[in-house]
Amino acid sequence: MELLTQALVLQSTMVTYLAIGGASLLVGTGVAFFIMTTVAKKKSGNLIKEAEVEAEMIKQQKILQAKERFLQLKEEHEKLINEKNSKLNQRENEVKQKEFSITQKHEDVERKKNEMESIRNNLNVQLEIVEKKKEELERSHRMQVEQLETISGLSAEEAKEQIVESLKEEAKTEAMSLINEIVDEAKMTANKDAKNIVIKTIQRVASETAIENAVTVFHIESDELKGRIIGREGRNIRALEAATGVEVIVDDTPEAIILSAFDPVRREVARLSLHQLVTDGRIHPARIEEVVAKTKRQIEEEIIEVGKRTAIDLGIHGLHPELTRMVGKMKYRSSYGQNLLQHSREVANLCAIMATELGLNAKLARRAGLLHDIGKVPDDEPEIPHAVFGMKLAEKYKEKAEICNAIGSHHDEVEMTTLLAPIVQVCDAISGARPGARREVVESYIKRLKELEAMALSYPGVLKTYAIQAGRELRVIVGSEKVTDKDAESLSFDIAKKIQDEMTYPGQVKITVIRETRAISYAK
């Protein structure tokens, strides 16, 4: 291109010289232009050849790169196919194993089906024998009746009518006199019986003194910790009081800090938080807020767990989760100088005992007794009496009408409409007349063991029952002559099903049926 440009320049120069009239210069310039044009053509041909060679090299390089990429993709594809094949083989093996297991279960079902069929046939044979014996007894009875009719000269219907007529007047007279005597005696002994029922109910409930107060004493190892708890210019103690809502009193009392608040939940949060801070050693405002927030969550979880445990101990099931949480909150409230949860548990047991004595539903009475004071543990302070508020809460969470009425009327704010209401009122008065808390854990535990043993002992063929491992296992000993090995399996299943349906218990209960045959001889 440079040569071509130079040639054009020379051509322009030549034209200029011709215009001027330089003929000789025109001839020389034409020759030079021809030479330079020839040289430029040769160089451009060389450049084209070099470009073609370079293009061929680039083409070969791209082909090689494409082949390498193809081989790489092929290898990855084969690897993916191998992985999928291995997974398919593994899945196929699992399917074969499941198929084998299903086949075995099918065989077991067929075998049990055959066994049941043989048992059914045996039962049919025995039923036929029983029917024959029944027919023989009826035939013998008819023969005896016919003989009696022949001897007396009266038919069975005529004899029956004569006896009924002769006894009717006599029975009517005796019944009227007996009714009058019963009514008179009931009037005379009603007050005495009522007092006996109340006294027996009180005597059957053990209680202990449990006075609540408004302060908690937190003990420390040394007085040096008081300075760390107060902090620089009192910032730690102010942060603790602001986070918990509890007044922290640090005075001259040796190795003790007083936590003062009327809300027991706040006092407990403050006590646990202070204990964790002292144990950890890191006491500063940010750490205090973190520990207090964590402790509040722990207390909330403990409240729910206490509510669930109380329901299990009392044999109450189906409580709404919010009612369960309120029952747990009772642990941190007091009523007339005693713990509200222990008071409610005591009232629940008093109600159950009294309802049993009067022939009423003990489970409903126990439930009403436990819930009668839930109006004292609201999340916000209501402006209505706690009994009415508790009744509204029970209605909100779908409790039965008689339970709601018993809750609302135990302080006469609402009219009593069921027999359950006066029982709850009386039992609340009995428990409120003395500070105390029912020792329910041990009694409930012993009661559950007795119920387990009695439930298993009610089945035919059972000789002895033993509840062991704190009620987690029930061993049932059966007579070998009355219960077969197959019956033992069925008996174990039936007992487990009945316990599951009728009892409330933590964890699980293992039922072991023991059947043994003993041969005893004496060498003399």
Short mmCIF file of C-alpha atoms in Angstrom, two decimals:
data_model
loop_
_atom_site.label_atom_id
_atom_site.label_comp_id
_atom_site.label_asym_id
_atom_site.label_seq_id
_atom_site.Cartn_x
_atom_site.Cartn_y
_atom_site.Cartn_z
CA MET A 1 0.00 0.00 0.00
CA GLU A 2 2.86 2.36 0.75
CA LEU A 3 4.39 1.65 -2.68
CA LEU A 4 1.08 2.34 -4.40
CA THR A 5 0.79 5.63 -2.53
CA GLN A 6 4.28 6.62 -3.62
CA ALA A 7 3.42 5.77 -7.23
CA LEU A 8 0.39 7.99 -7.14
CA VAL A 9 2.47 10.81 -5.72
CA LEU A 10 4.99 10.39 -8.53
CA GLN A 11 2.20 10.34 -11.08
CA SER A 12 0.91 13.62 -9.71
CA THR A 13 4.36 15.09 -9.90
CA MET A 14 4.70 13.92 -13.49
CA VAL A 15 1.48 15.60 -14.52
CA THR A 16 2.68 18.79 -12.93
CA TYR A 17 5.94 18.69 -14.82
CA LEU A 18 4.09 18.10 -18.10
CA ALA A 19 2.02 21.18 -17.45
CA ILE A 20 5.13 23.20 -17.03
CA GLY A 21 6.54 21.74 -20.17
CA GLY A 22 9.37 19.49 -18.97
CA ALA A 23 9.21 16.70 -21.57
CA SER A 24 12.37 14.97 -20.49
CA LEU A 25 11.29 14.75 -16.88
CA LEU A 26 8.00 13.15 -17.97
CA VAL A 27 9.80 10.25 -19.61
CA GLY A 28 11.93 9.55 -16.51
CA THR A 29 8.98 9.65 -14.19
CA GLY A 30 7.00 7.14 -16.26
CA VAL A 31 9.79 4.63 -16.08
CA ALA A 32 10.06 5.02 -12.32
CA PHE A 33 6.31 4.56 -11.91
CA PHE A 34 6.38 1.31 -13.84
CA ILE A 35 9.17 -0.11 -11.71
CA MET A 36 7.54 0.78 -8.43
CA THR A 37 4.18 -0.67 -9.52
CA THR A 38 5.82 -3.99 -10.37
CA VAL A 39 7.54 -4.15 -6.96
CA ALA A 40 4.29 -3.39 -5.14
CA LYS A 41 2.46 -6.22 -6.92
CA LYS A 42 5.13 -8.73 -5.89
CA LYS A 43 5.02 -7.66 -2.25
CA SER A 44 1.22 -7.79 -2.11
CA GLY A 45 1.33 -11.36 -3.51
CA ASN A 46 3.75 -12.38 -0.80
CA LEU A 47 1.53 -10.86 1.87
CA ILE A 48 -1.50 -12.80 0.55
CA LYS A 49 0.44 -16.08 0.66
CA GLU A 50 1.60 -15.39 4.23
CA ALA A 51 -1.99 -14.60 5.27
CA GLU A 52 -3.23 -17.84 3.69
CA VAL A 53 -0.54 -19.86 5.55
CA GLU A 54 -1.38 -18.16 8.82
CA ALA A 55 -5.11 -18.78 8.27
CA GLU A 56 -4.42 -22.46 7.62
CA MET A 57 -2.44 -22.72 10.87
CA ILE A 58 -5.24 -21.04 12.82
CA LYS A 59 -7.74 -23.41 11.20
CA GLN A 60 -5.71 -26.47 12.20
CA GLN A 61 -5.34 -25.13 15.74
CA LYS A 62 -9.10 -24.57 16.08
CA ILE A 63 -9.79 -28.08 14.77
CA LEU A 64 -7.45 -29.54 17.40
CA GLN A 65 -9.11 -27.51 20.15
CA ALA A 66 -12.54 -28.68 18.99
CA LYS A 67 -11.40 -32.31 19.04
CA GLU A 68 -10.01 -31.92 22.57
CA ARG A 69 -13.27 -30.32 23.74
CA PHE A 70 -15.27 -33.13 22.12
CA LEU A 71 -13.16 -35.79 23.86
CA GLN A 72 -13.58 -34.00 27.20
CA LEU A 73 -17.37 -33.79 26.82
CA LYS A 74 -17.48 -37.42 25.78
CA GLU A 75 -15.53 -38.47 28.90
CA GLU A 76 -17.84 -36.45 31.17
CA HIS A 77 -20.90 -37.93 29.51
CA GLU A 78 -19.60 -41.47 29.99
CA LYS A 79 -18.84 -40.73 33.64
CA LEU A 80 -22.40 -39.40 34.16
CA ILE A 81 -23.86 -42.48 32.47
CA ASN A 82 -21.77 -44.78 34.74
CA GLU A 83 -23.00 -42.96 37.86
CA LYS A 84 -26.62 -43.26 36.75
CA ASN A 85 -26.12 -46.95 36.00
CA SER A 86 -24.67 -47.54 39.48
CA LYS A 87 -27.63 -45.73 41.07
CA LEU A 88 -30.06 -47.75 38.98
CA ASN A 89 -28.35 -50.96 40.07
CA GLN A 90 -28.51 -49.89 43.71
CA ARG A 91 -32.18 -48.99 43.38
CA GLU A 92 -32.87 -52.32 41.69
CA ASN A 93 -31.23 -54.16 44.62
CA GLU A 94 -33.36 -52.20 47.11
CA VAL A 95 -36.51 -53.04 45.17
CA LYS A 96 -35.54 -56.71 45.16
CA GLN A 97 -34.97 -56.64 48.93
CA LYS A 98 -38.34 -54.97 49.53
CA GLU A 99 -40.00 -57.49 47.25
CA PHE A 100 -38.42 -60.31 49.24
CA SER A 101 -39.56 -58.73 52.53
CA ILE A 102 -43.11 -58.30 51.20
CA THR A 103 -43.13 -61.92 50.09
CA GLN A 104 -42.10 -63.05 53.56
CA LYS A 105 -44.78 -60.89 55.18
CA HIS A 106 -47.35 -62.27 52.78
CA GLU A 107 -46.37 -65.79 53.77
CA ASP A 108 -46.68 -64.86 57.47
CA VAL A 109 -50.14 -63.40 56.85
CA GLU A 110 -51.23 -66.56 55.04
CA ARG A 111 -49.93 -68.71 57.87
CA LYS A 112 -51.75 -66.64 60.51
CA LYS A 113 -54.86 -66.72 58.35
CA ASN A 114 -54.74 -70.52 58.32
CA GLU A 115 -54.24 -70.55 62.09
CA MET A 116 -57.25 -68.27 62.59
CA GLU A 117 -59.31 -70.48 60.32
CA SER A 118 -58.47 -73.54 62.40
CA ILE A 119 -59.34 -71.64 65.59
CA ARG A 120 -62.65 -70.57 64.06
CA ASN A 121 -63.45 -74.17 63.15
CA ASN A 122 -62.70 -75.28 66.70
CA LEU A 123 -64.95 -72.53 68.07
CA ASN A 124 -67.76 -73.60 65.76
CA VAL A 125 -67.47 -77.19 67.01
CA GLN A 126 -67.54 -76.00 70.62
CA LEU A 127 -70.57 -73.78 69.90
CA GLU A 128 -72.41 -76.75 68.45
CA ILE A 129 -71.68 -78.74 71.61
CA VAL A 130 -72.91 -75.85 73.77
CA GLU A 131 -76.12 -75.56 71.73
CA LYS A 132 -76.80 -79.26 72.17
CA LYS A 133 -76.30 -79.01 75.93
CA LYS A 134 -78.56 -75.97 76.03
CA GLU A 135 -81.30 -77.86 74.23
CA GLU A 136 -80.95 -80.77 76.67
CA LEU A 137 -81.25 -78.37 79.64
CA GLU A 138 -84.36 -76.73 78.20
CA ARG A 139 -85.94 -80.12 77.55
CA SER A 140 -85.16 -81.19 81.14
CA HIS A 141 -86.61 -77.91 82.47
CA ARG A 142 -89.84 -78.41 80.51
CA MET A 143 -90.20 -81.94 81.86
CA GLN A 144 -89.78 -80.70 85.44
CA VAL A 145 -92.37 -77.92 84.90
CA GLU A 146 -94.84 -80.45 83.48
CA GLN A 147 -94.34 -82.73 86.48
CA LEU A 148 -94.96 -79.83 88.89
CA GLU A 149 -98.11 -78.79 87.02
CA THR A 150 -99.40 -82.38 87.20
CA ILE A 151 -98.74 -82.60 90.96
CA SER A 152 -100.25 -79.17 91.82
CA GLY A 153 -103.15 -79.31 89.39
CA LEU A 154 -102.35 -75.76 88.18
CA SER A 155 -100.55 -74.50 85.13
CA ALA A 156 -97.35 -72.50 85.48
CA GLU A 157 -99.08 -69.24 84.49
CA GLU A 158 -101.90 -69.73 86.97
CA ALA A 159 -99.49 -70.50 89.82
CA LYS A 160 -97.44 -67.43 88.92
CA GLU A 161 -100.50 -65.17 88.96
CA GLN A 162 -101.61 -66.42 92.36
CA ILE A 163 -98.16 -65.86 93.86
CA VAL A 164 -97.86 -62.37 92.35
CA GLU A 165 -101.28 -61.27 93.60
CA SER A 166 -100.60 -62.55 97.10
CA LEU A 167 -97.24 -60.79 97.29
CA LYS A 168 -98.21 -57.54 95.56
CA GLU A 169 -100.21 -56.02 98.45
CA GLU A 170 -97.74 -57.18 101.04
CA ALA A 171 -94.79 -55.76 99.08
CA LYS A 172 -96.57 -52.44 98.50
CA THR A 173 -97.25 -52.00 102.22
CA GLU A 174 -93.68 -52.87 103.20
CA ALA A 175 -92.27 -50.62 100.48
CA MET A 176 -94.28 -47.61 101.67
CA SER A 177 -93.21 -48.10 105.26
CA LEU A 178 -89.60 -48.58 104.16
CA ILE A 179 -89.68 -45.39 102.08
CA ASN A 180 -91.01 -43.39 105.02
CA GLU A 181 -88.32 -44.77 107.27
CA ILE A 182 -85.60 -43.97 104.71
CA VAL A 183 -86.85 -40.40 104.26
CA ASP A 184 -86.98 -39.81 108.01
CA GLU A 185 -83.55 -41.31 108.49
CA ALA A 186 -82.13 -39.26 105.59
CA LYS A 187 -83.43 -36.06 107.14
CA MET A 188 -81.86 -36.95 110.46
CA THR A 189 -78.49 -38.03 109.06
CA ALA A 190 -78.09 -35.62 106.09
CA ASN A 191 -76.04 -33.07 108.02
CA LYS A 192 -74.02 -35.79 109.70
CA ASP A 193 -73.23 -37.50 106.38
CA ALA A 194 -72.26 -34.21 104.77
CA LYS A 195 -69.84 -33.48 107.62
CA ASN A 196 -68.40 -37.00 107.35
CA ILE A 197 -67.83 -36.57 103.61
CA VAL A 198 -66.01 -33.26 104.12
CA ILE A 199 -63.91 -34.63 106.99
CA LYS A 200 -62.94 -37.76 105.03
CA THR A 201 -62.03 -35.63 102.03
CA ILE A 202 -59.79 -33.39 104.14
CA GLN A 203 -58.15 -36.36 105.88
CA ARG A 204 -57.33 -38.06 102.58
CA VAL A 205 -55.41 -35.04 101.29
CA ALA A 206 -51.93 -34.50 102.71
CA SER A 207 -50.68 -30.91 102.73
CA GLU A 208 -47.68 -29.01 103.94
CA THR A 209 -47.04 -25.37 104.75
CA ALA A 210 -45.83 -23.34 101.77
CA ILE A 211 -45.83 -19.63 102.56
CA GLU A 212 -44.96 -17.26 99.73
CA ASN A 213 -43.34 -13.86 100.22
CA ALA A 214 -42.28 -10.91 98.09
CA VAL A 215 -38.47 -11.17 98.36
CA THR A 216 -35.82 -13.65 97.28
CA VAL A 217 -32.39 -13.88 98.93
CA PHE A 218 -29.53 -14.58 96.51
CA HIS A 219 -26.47 -15.98 98.27
CA ILE A 220 -22.96 -15.19 97.02
CA GLU A 221 -19.59 -16.67 97.91
CA SER A 222 -17.99 -13.43 99.09
CA ASP A 223 -18.81 -9.74 99.49
CA GLU A 224 -16.26 -8.88 96.79
CA LEU A 225 -18.84 -9.86 94.18
CA LYS A 226 -21.16 -7.08 95.35
CA GLY A 227 -18.91 -4.46 93.79
CA ARG A 228 -18.83 -6.29 90.46
CA ILE A 229 -22.63 -6.69 90.52
CA ILE A 230 -23.09 -2.95 91.23
CA GLY A 231 -20.57 -2.01 88.51
CA ARG A 232 -18.91 1.29 87.77
CA GLU A 233 -21.19 4.09 88.97
CA GLY A 234 -23.94 1.48 89.41
CA ARG A 235 -24.41 0.76 85.70
CA ASN A 236 -24.61 -3.05 86.12
CA ILE A 237 -27.26 -2.99 88.84
CA ARG A 238 -29.29 -0.40 86.92
CA ALA A 239 -29.15 -2.56 83.77
CA LEU A 240 -30.26 -5.62 85.77
CA GLU A 241 -33.17 -3.76 87.37
CA ALA A 242 -34.26 -2.31 84.02
CA ALA A 243 -34.12 -5.69 82.26
CA THR A 244 -35.92 -7.70 84.96
CA GLY A 245 -38.21 -5.15 86.64
CA VAL A 246 -36.93 -6.29 90.05
CA GLU A 247 -35.39 -4.12 92.74
CA VAL A 248 -31.90 -5.37 93.61
CA ILE A 249 -30.96 -4.47 97.19
CA VAL A 250 -27.24 -4.65 98.01
CA ASP A 251 -26.77 -3.81 101.69
CA ASP A 252 -24.56 -4.89 104.59
CA THR A 253 -26.10 -8.34 104.78
CA PRO A 254 -23.09 -10.68 104.59
CA GLU A 255 -22.84 -12.86 101.45
CA ALA A 256 -26.41 -12.08 100.35
CA ILE A 257 -28.26 -9.90 97.84
CA ILE A 258 -32.01 -9.30 98.16
CA LEU A 259 -34.29 -9.36 95.09
CA SER A 260 -37.57 -7.57 95.79
CA ALA A 261 -40.70 -7.72 93.58
CA PHE A 262 -44.35 -8.72 93.93
CA ASP A 263 -44.19 -10.68 90.65
CA PRO A 264 -42.62 -14.09 91.42
CA VAL A 265 -41.84 -14.68 87.73
CA ARG A 266 -39.70 -11.56 87.61
CA ARG A 267 -37.94 -12.54 90.83
CA GLU A 268 -37.17 -15.99 89.42
CA VAL A 269 -35.85 -14.49 86.16
CA ALA A 270 -33.65 -12.11 88.16
CA ARG A 271 -32.37 -14.90 90.42
CA LEU A 272 -31.48 -17.25 87.58
CA SER A 273 -29.91 -14.44 85.53
CA LEU A 274 -27.83 -13.27 88.49
CA HIS A 275 -26.71 -16.83 89.16
CA GLN A 276 -25.58 -17.28 85.55
CA LEU A 277 -23.79 -13.92 85.51
CA VAL A 278 -21.94 -14.66 88.75
CA THR A 279 -20.99 -18.15 87.56
CA ASP A 280 -19.79 -16.88 84.17
CA GLY A 281 -17.91 -13.90 85.64
CA ARG A 282 -18.70 -11.55 82.76
CA ILE A 283 -20.92 -8.82 84.23
CA HIS A 284 -21.63 -5.79 82.05
CA PRO A 285 -24.84 -4.21 80.70
CA ALA A 286 -24.79 -5.91 77.27
CA ARG A 287 -24.16 -9.31 78.84
CA ILE A 288 -26.89 -8.68 81.44
CA GLU A 289 -29.50 -7.96 78.75
CA GLU A 290 -28.46 -11.08 76.80
CA VAL A 291 -28.64 -13.37 79.87
CA VAL A 292 -32.00 -11.93 81.03
CA ALA A 293 -33.55 -12.46 77.58
CA LYS A 294 -32.28 -16.05 77.47
CA THR A 295 -33.54 -16.72 81.01
CA LYS A 296 -37.01 -15.38 80.15
CA ARG A 297 -37.23 -17.89 77.27
CA GLN A 298 -36.15 -20.70 79.60
CA ILE A 299 -38.78 -19.71 82.18
CA GLU A 300 -41.47 -19.69 79.46
CA GLU A 301 -40.45 -23.20 78.36
CA GLU A 302 -40.46 -24.34 82.00
CA ILE A 303 -43.96 -22.89 82.50
CA ILE A 304 -45.29 -24.98 79.58
CA GLU A 305 -43.51 -28.10 80.86
CA VAL A 306 -44.92 -27.60 84.39
CA GLY A 307 -48.43 -27.29 82.94
CA LYS A 308 -48.05 -30.52 80.95
CA ARG A 309 -46.59 -32.40 83.95
CA THR A 310 -49.43 -31.20 86.20
CA ALA A 311 -52.03 -32.43 83.72
CA ILE A 312 -50.30 -35.83 83.51
CA ASP A 313 -50.04 -36.14 87.31
CA LEU A 314 -53.75 -35.38 87.75
CA GLY A 315 -54.85 -37.59 84.86
CA ILE A 316 -56.29 -34.66 82.91
CA HIS A 317 -55.99 -34.78 79.14
CA GLY A 318 -57.16 -32.67 76.21
CA LEU A 319 -56.35 -29.29 77.76
CA HIS A 320 -55.96 -26.43 75.31
CA PRO A 321 -52.25 -25.38 75.00
CA GLU A 322 -53.05 -21.90 76.32
CA LEU A 323 -54.80 -23.36 79.39
CA THR A 324 -51.80 -25.64 79.91
CA ARG A 325 -49.52 -22.59 79.86
CA MET A 326 -51.74 -20.80 82.40
CA VAL A 327 -51.62 -23.83 84.69
CA GLY A 328 -47.81 -23.70 84.48
CA LYS A 329 -47.83 -19.98 85.33
CA MET A 330 -49.62 -20.81 88.58
CA LYS A 331 -46.28 -22.12 89.87
CA TYR A 332 -45.10 -18.52 90.15
CA ARG A 333 -48.23 -17.09 91.80
CA SER A 334 -49.49 -17.25 95.38
CA SER A 335 -53.03 -17.37 96.78
CA TYR A 336 -53.81 -16.71 100.45
CA GLY A 337 -50.25 -17.45 101.51
CA GLN A 338 -49.79 -20.62 99.47
CA ASN A 339 -48.50 -21.48 96.04
CA LEU A 340 -51.35 -21.14 93.53
CA LEU A 341 -50.40 -24.25 91.55
CA GLN A 342 -50.23 -26.41 94.69
CA HIS A 343 -53.51 -24.88 95.86
CA SER A 344 -55.19 -25.72 92.53
CA ARG A 345 -53.82 -29.27 92.60
CA GLU A 346 -55.11 -29.72 96.14
CA VAL A 347 -58.54 -28.38 95.16
CA ALA A 348 -58.58 -30.71 92.13
CA ASN A 349 -57.93 -33.76 94.30
CA LEU A 350 -60.42 -32.63 96.95
CA CYS A 351 -63.06 -32.23 94.23
CA ALA A 352 -62.34 -35.68 92.80
CA ILE A 353 -62.60 -37.36 96.21
CA MET A 354 -65.78 -35.53 97.14
CA ALA A 355 -67.38 -36.23 93.75
CA THR A 356 -66.55 -39.92 94.18
CA GLU A 357 -68.16 -39.95 97.62
CA LEU A 358 -71.29 -38.36 96.13
CA GLY A 359 -71.39 -40.64 93.07
CA LEU A 360 -70.57 -37.87 90.54
CA ASN A 361 -68.03 -37.68 87.71
CA ALA A 362 -64.62 -37.49 89.41
CA LYS A 363 -62.71 -36.59 86.23
CA LEU A 364 -64.84 -33.52 85.53
CA ALA A 365 -64.58 -32.47 89.17
CA ARG A 366 -60.79 -32.78 89.12
CA ARG A 367 -60.59 -30.75 85.90
CA ALA A 368 -62.82 -28.00 87.30
CA GLY A 369 -60.80 -27.89 90.52
CA LEU A 370 -57.53 -27.45 88.63
CA LEU A 371 -58.88 -24.66 86.42
CA HIS A 372 -60.93 -22.78 89.02
CA ASP A 373 -58.27 -20.08 89.57
CA ILE A 374 -56.92 -19.60 86.01
CA GLY A 375 -58.42 -16.10 86.12
CA LYS A 376 -55.61 -15.14 88.53
CA VAL A 377 -52.82 -15.66 85.96
CA PRO A 378 -53.81 -13.53 82.95
CA ASP A 379 -51.30 -11.98 80.57
CA ASP A 380 -52.98 -8.60 81.15
CA GLU A 381 -54.83 -7.33 84.22
CA PRO A 382 -58.63 -7.63 83.74
CA GLU A 383 -61.14 -5.32 85.39
CA ILE A 384 -63.55 -8.14 86.30
CA PRO A 385 -63.32 -10.69 89.17
CA HIS A 386 -60.91 -13.55 88.58
CA ALA A 387 -63.70 -16.17 88.77
CA VAL A 388 -65.71 -14.53 85.96
CA PHE A 389 -62.57 -13.95 83.90
CA GLY A 390 -61.56 -17.61 84.38
CA MET A 391 -65.03 -18.71 83.24
CA LYS A 392 -64.67 -16.63 80.06
CA LEU A 393 -61.26 -18.13 79.40
CA ALA A 394 -62.65 -21.65 79.81
CA GLU A 395 -65.52 -20.84 77.44
CA LYS A 396 -63.05 -19.39 74.94
CA TYR A 397 -61.01 -22.60 74.91
CA LYS A 398 -64.07 -24.89 74.55
CA GLU A 399 -64.34 -26.37 78.05
CA LYS A 400 -67.63 -28.04 79.00
CA ALA A 401 -70.49 -25.91 80.27
CA GLU A 402 -70.54 -27.48 83.77
CA ILE A 403 -66.80 -26.78 84.19
CA CYS A 404 -67.21 -23.17 83.07
CA ASN A 405 -70.10 -22.68 85.50
CA ALA A 406 -68.10 -24.21 88.36
CA ILE A 407 -65.19 -21.84 87.65
CA GLY A 408 -67.38 -18.75 87.46
CA SER A 409 -69.53 -19.50 90.49
CA HIS A 410 -66.97 -20.61 93.07
CA HIS A 411 -67.13 -17.09 94.62
CA ASP A 412 -70.88 -16.63 93.92
CA GLU A 413 -70.34 -14.11 91.10
CA VAL A 414 -72.39 -16.39 88.81
CA GLU A 415 -75.44 -18.52 89.68
CA MET A 416 -74.69 -22.23 90.19
CA THR A 417 -76.41 -24.48 87.66
CA THR A 418 -74.73 -27.88 88.25
CA LEU A 419 -73.81 -30.07 91.22
CA LEU A 420 -70.16 -29.60 90.29
CA ALA A 421 -70.19 -25.90 91.22
CA PRO A 422 -70.82 -26.25 95.00
CA ILE A 423 -68.20 -29.03 95.19
CA VAL A 424 -65.55 -26.71 93.70
CA GLN A 425 -66.63 -23.91 96.04
CA VAL A 426 -66.44 -26.12 99.13
CA CYS A 427 -63.09 -27.62 98.18
CA ASP A 428 -61.64 -24.17 97.44
CA ALA A 429 -62.74 -23.06 100.90
CA ILE A 430 -61.22 -26.18 102.49
CA SER A 431 -57.87 -25.60 100.77
CA GLY A 432 -57.92 -21.83 101.37
CA ALA A 433 -58.57 -22.27 105.07
CA ARG A 434 -55.05 -23.61 105.56
CA PRO A 435 -51.84 -22.95 103.64
CA GLY A 436 -50.55 -26.13 102.04
CA ALA A 437 -49.69 -28.07 98.94
CA ARG A 438 -50.70 -31.59 98.03
CA ARG A 439 -48.00 -34.23 97.86
CA GLU A 440 -49.40 -35.42 94.58
CA VAL A 441 -46.27 -36.82 92.92
CA VAL A 442 -45.84 -39.86 95.19
CA GLU A 443 -49.56 -40.49 95.57
CA SER A 444 -50.16 -40.19 91.82
CA TYR A 445 -47.25 -42.53 91.16
CA ILE A 446 -48.55 -45.19 93.57
CA LYS A 447 -52.07 -44.80 92.21
CA ARG A 448 -50.85 -45.31 88.65
CA LEU A 449 -48.98 -48.50 89.63
CA LYS A 450 -52.08 -49.89 91.34
CA GLU A 451 -54.25 -49.05 88.32
CA LEU A 452 -51.78 -50.82 86.01
CA GLU A 453 -51.78 -53.97 88.13
CA ALA A 454 -55.57 -53.97 88.60
CA MET A 455 -56.20 -53.45 84.89
CA ALA A 456 -54.08 -56.46 83.92
CA LEU A 457 -55.48 -58.59 86.75
CA SER A 458 -59.01 -58.14 85.39
CA TYR A 459 -58.29 -60.39 82.38
CA PRO A 460 -59.19 -64.11 82.65
CA GLY A 461 -56.28 -66.46 83.22
CA VAL A 462 -54.08 -63.82 84.90
CA LEU A 463 -52.68 -64.98 88.25
CA LYS A 464 -50.39 -62.15 89.35
CA THR A 465 -49.28 -58.72 88.09
CA TYR A 466 -46.21 -56.67 89.00
CA ALA A 467 -45.58 -53.05 87.96
CA ILE A 468 -41.79 -52.51 87.98
CA GLN A 469 -39.23 -49.92 86.83
CA ALA A 470 -41.31 -47.00 88.14
CA GLY A 471 -44.33 -48.10 86.12
CA ARG A 472 -42.47 -48.39 82.80
CA GLU A 473 -42.89 -52.17 82.70
CA LEU A 474 -45.81 -54.42 83.65
CA ARG A 475 -45.16 -58.13 84.12
CA VAL A 476 -48.20 -60.37 83.90
CA ILE A 477 -48.04 -64.00 85.11
CA VAL A 478 -50.71 -66.28 83.62
CA GLY A 479 -51.76 -69.87 84.31
CA SER A 480 -50.33 -72.32 81.78
CA GLU A 481 -53.47 -74.48 81.89
CA LYS A 482 -55.77 -71.55 81.05
CA VAL A 483 -53.68 -69.50 78.61
CA THR A 484 -51.79 -70.88 75.60
CA ASP A 485 -48.69 -69.36 74.00
CA LYS A 486 -50.82 -67.81 71.26
CA ASP A 487 -53.24 -66.44 73.84
CA ALA A 488 -50.31 -64.88 75.70
CA GLU A 489 -49.38 -62.80 72.65
CA SER A 490 -52.97 -61.68 72.19
CA LEU A 491 -53.26 -60.89 75.92
CA SER A 492 -50.13 -58.71 75.84
CA PHE A 493 -51.54 -56.74 72.90
CA ASP A 494 -54.98 -56.32 74.52
CA ILE A 495 -53.52 -55.06 77.81
CA ALA A 496 -51.27 -52.57 76.00
CA LYS A 497 -54.22 -51.28 73.97
CA LYS A 498 -56.40 -50.86 77.08
CA ILE A 499 -53.66 -49.02 79.00
CA GLN A 500 -53.09 -46.73 76.03
CA ASP A 501 -56.80 -45.90 75.73
CA GLU A 502 -57.73 -45.51 79.41
CA MET A 503 -54.67 -44.20 81.26
CA THR A 504 -52.50 -41.09 81.18
CA TYR A 505 -48.80 -41.69 81.78
CA PRO A 506 -45.40 -40.29 80.73
CA GLY A 507 -43.23 -42.23 78.27
CA GLN A 508 -44.24 -45.78 77.42
CA VAL A 509 -45.19 -48.96 79.31
CA LYS A 510 -43.78 -52.35 78.34
CA ILE A 511 -46.14 -55.31 78.91
CA THR A 512 -44.47 -58.71 79.43
CA VAL A 513 -46.74 -61.79 79.70
CA ILE A 514 -45.04 -64.76 81.40
CA ARG A 515 -46.39 -68.28 80.94
CA GLU A 516 -44.50 -71.21 82.44
CA THR A 517 -45.14 -74.86 83.22
CA ARG A 518 -43.66 -76.43 86.37
CA ALA A 519 -43.34 -80.12 87.15
CA ILE A 520 -42.70 -80.84 90.85
CA SER A 521 -41.90 -84.23 92.38
CA TYR A 522 -40.62 -85.30 95.76
CA ALA A 523 -38.06 -88.00 96.44
CA LYS A 524 -38.74 -89.83 99.72
#
